[in-house]
């Protein structure tokens, strides 16, 4: 049985996204939920633009429909010029092509970003939406109020999605030397994620990529290097890391089809940093 | 039979009332709860009234219009509150309640994690906050410790708490205008 499952996973990996994604066309129906993941990107500097250009290029072979942002969307100001130089221009081609961005807020973000239409937050600091059989929950981890936690419980309870994906800024687990795990947030949030069957969590805040070893059945990712970079910040002795990358900027692309989530992480220069498959447990909902 | 129904109904109502009181203990308490709620409600009325009275923002892009609206509301709030003083919301009685809550939180079992959360953000040294100042636009927001938020009275969506140094700041979310400041709110680190 184990060998059979390994075979299935190997096949899924082989059929998964790749940088130039030739095999993507072989992904089975139904239409996959395809999205990109970026965090800590809103610097307006060259590296952000380079990542944006590579994201656009990757759409040629992996046509993701939307992007989730993990906070720190606009650093250092809240003027119209900031929105233009740190969001609208770096991702212009994608925006013009109809790619939607679903933002979450970081500690460098003005809460007024919730009203910025291109972030699709609907005026809310935390919100949920569904794509296919996947439900996304964007949270505000800088202000995890009891009201937000109650809302999350209510929404998760009501969800009949096959996949439940949460994303927010502060990572519950991290090997970052500068920040590290948000332990207090983890104490209040993780029991809810476990109880209601969230399978995947994306966070930023740390300016690198880290795939954590699954914790309590949840796959955790940090993808906070789409603009900022903190080179060499990943500690190697936390025992948390499945794979880390802190040498250059990066972003993720993800496809969800039926019971399989396939991900790939690319560096600013197009190097494939990480890739893999997460299988939804039978009956998990 | 009918007596049994009455006894059961009374028990249910009593239990519900007790739960409600616990979850709103700050509001229900005589020592400042109602004052705080009234002052917060008055601010929200002002915020909403000024917002509704703003002319449609101008600008070529949606971002420009959004920023113009925010700046107009900021100016209107500051002008309307030009006589606001520290302690208008955190009156002495309210302040004493808040300091007690914060002292219990910081010295209790959650205290170490609360301090860790406050340090864990991107710590910056901010100038002392004053009423009607605007929280610096370029400064990161200090994460509010979730276990502390659980102890503090809930706020309407127009307002948020932030801790800056040892001060508890009550801040307008849309404009970053400082509504009130509670000095020496955070106990000194052990």
PDB file of C-alpha atoms in Angstrom, chain B residues 30-99:
ATOM      1  CA  UNK B  30     -19.351  50.242  37.376  1.00  0.00           C
ATOM      2  CA  UNK B  31     -15.731  51.322  37.536  1.00  0.00           C
ATOM      3  CA  UNK B  32     -15.322  52.832  34.116  1.00  0.00           C
ATOM      4  CA  UNK B  33     -16.827  50.315  31.749  1.00  0.00           C
ATOM      5  CA  UNK B  34     -19.800  52.381  30.710  1.00  0.00           C
ATOM      6  CA  UNK B  35     -17.707  55.547  30.414  1.00  0.00           C
ATOM      7  CA  UNK B  36     -15.316  53.799  28.047  1.00  0.00           C
ATOM      8  CA  UNK B  37     -18.133  52.434  25.921  1.00  0.00           C
ATOM      9  CA  UNK B  38     -19.797  55.849  25.720  1.00  0.00           C
ATOM     10  CA  UNK B  39     -16.578  57.645  24.751  1.00  0.00           C
ATOM     11  CA  UNK B  40     -15.743  55.073  22.113  1.00  0.00           C
ATOM     12  CA  UNK B  41     -19.266  55.277  20.692  1.00  0.00           C
ATOM     13  CA  UNK B  42     -19.027  59.071  20.566  1.00  0.00           C
ATOM     14  CA  UNK B  43     -15.797  58.845  18.608  1.00  0.00           C
ATOM     15  CA  UNK B  44     -17.277  56.373  16.154  1.00  0.00           C
ATOM     16  CA  UNK B  45     -20.287  58.643  15.603  1.00  0.00           C
ATOM     17  CA  UNK B  46     -17.910  61.512  14.878  1.00  0.00           C
ATOM     18  CA  UNK B  47     -15.828  59.382  12.505  1.00  0.00           C
ATOM     19  CA  UNK B  48     -18.865  58.181  10.581  1.00  0.00           C
ATOM     20  CA  UNK B  49     -20.421  61.620  10.426  1.00  0.00           C
ATOM     21  CA  UNK B  50     -17.273  63.230   9.077  1.00  0.00           C
ATOM     22  CA  UNK B  51     -16.730  60.407   6.611  1.00  0.00           C
ATOM     23  CA  UNK B  52     -20.264  60.734   5.286  1.00  0.00           C
ATOM     24  CA  UNK B  53     -19.863  64.487   4.862  1.00  0.00           C
ATOM     25  CA  UNK B  54     -16.668  64.286   2.798  1.00  0.00           C
ATOM     26  CA  UNK B  55     -16.987  65.331  -0.826  1.00  0.00           C
ATOM     27  CA  UNK B  56     -16.269  62.605  -3.385  1.00  0.00           C
ATOM     28  CA  UNK B  57     -12.489  62.228  -3.607  1.00  0.00           C
ATOM     29  CA  UNK B  58     -10.741  63.302  -6.755  1.00  0.00           C
ATOM     30  CA  UNK B  59      -7.932  61.495  -8.507  1.00  0.00           C
ATOM     31  CA  UNK B  60      -7.112  59.782 -11.756  1.00  0.00           C
ATOM     32  CA  UNK B  61      -6.651  56.343 -10.250  1.00  0.00           C
ATOM     33  CA  UNK B  62      -8.447  54.337  -7.635  1.00  0.00           C
ATOM     34  CA  UNK B  63      -5.354  54.531  -5.410  1.00  0.00           C
ATOM     35  CA  UNK B  64      -5.259  58.311  -5.722  1.00  0.00           C
ATOM     36  CA  UNK B  65      -8.910  58.580  -4.791  1.00  0.00           C
ATOM     37  CA  UNK B  66      -8.456  56.230  -1.839  1.00  0.00           C
ATOM     38  CA  UNK B  67      -5.495  58.162  -0.494  1.00  0.00           C
ATOM     39  CA  UNK B  68      -7.294  61.486  -1.045  1.00  0.00           C
ATOM     40  CA  UNK B  69     -10.277  60.263   0.923  1.00  0.00           C
ATOM     41  CA  UNK B  70      -8.056  59.027   3.752  1.00  0.00           C
ATOM     42  CA  UNK B  71      -6.206  62.334   3.961  1.00  0.00           C
ATOM     43  CA  UNK B  72      -9.402  64.348   3.893  1.00  0.00           C
ATOM     44  CA  UNK B  73     -10.837  62.253   6.714  1.00  0.00           C
ATOM     45  CA  UNK B  74      -7.602  62.612   8.687  1.00  0.00           C
ATOM     46  CA  UNK B  75      -7.733  66.399   8.419  1.00  0.00           C
ATOM     47  CA  UNK B  76     -11.405  66.481   9.300  1.00  0.00           C
ATOM     48  CA  UNK B  77     -10.920  64.287  12.360  1.00  0.00           C
ATOM     49  CA  UNK B  78      -7.977  66.312  13.629  1.00  0.00           C
ATOM     50  CA  UNK B  79      -9.866  69.560  13.116  1.00  0.00           C
ATOM     51  CA  UNK B  80     -13.006  68.270  14.783  1.00  0.00           C
ATOM     52  CA  UNK B  81     -10.981  67.012  17.743  1.00  0.00           C
ATOM     53  CA  UNK B  82      -8.672  69.979  18.155  1.00  0.00           C
ATOM     54  CA  UNK B  83      -9.689  70.237  21.808  1.00  0.00           C
ATOM     55  CA  UNK B  84      -9.177  66.537  22.493  1.00  0.00           C
ATOM     56  CA  UNK B  85      -6.930  65.779  25.441  1.00  0.00           C
ATOM     57  CA  UNK B  86      -5.129  62.763  26.776  1.00  0.00           C
ATOM     58  CA  UNK B  87      -7.534  61.053  29.141  1.00  0.00           C
ATOM     59  CA  UNK B  88     -10.731  61.860  27.282  1.00  0.00           C
ATOM     60  CA  UNK B  89     -11.342  58.159  26.700  1.00  0.00           C
ATOM     61  CA  UNK B  90      -8.908  56.728  29.210  1.00  0.00           C
ATOM     62  CA  UNK B  91     -10.400  58.759  32.043  1.00  0.00           C
ATOM     63  CA  UNK B  92      -8.748  58.186  35.428  1.00  0.00           C
ATOM     64  CA  UNK B  93     -11.265  55.508  36.331  1.00  0.00           C
ATOM     65  CA  UNK B  94     -11.013  53.804  32.931  1.00  0.00           C
ATOM     66  CA  UNK B  95      -7.226  54.104  33.016  1.00  0.00           C
ATOM     67  CA  UNK B  96      -7.074  52.333  36.362  1.00  0.00           C
ATOM     68  CA  UNK B  97      -9.123  49.454  34.941  1.00  0.00           C
ATOM     69  CA  UNK B  98      -6.932  49.158  31.872  1.00  0.00           C
ATOM     70  CA  UNK B  99      -3.718  49.270  33.865  1.00  0.00           C
TER      71      UNK B  99
END
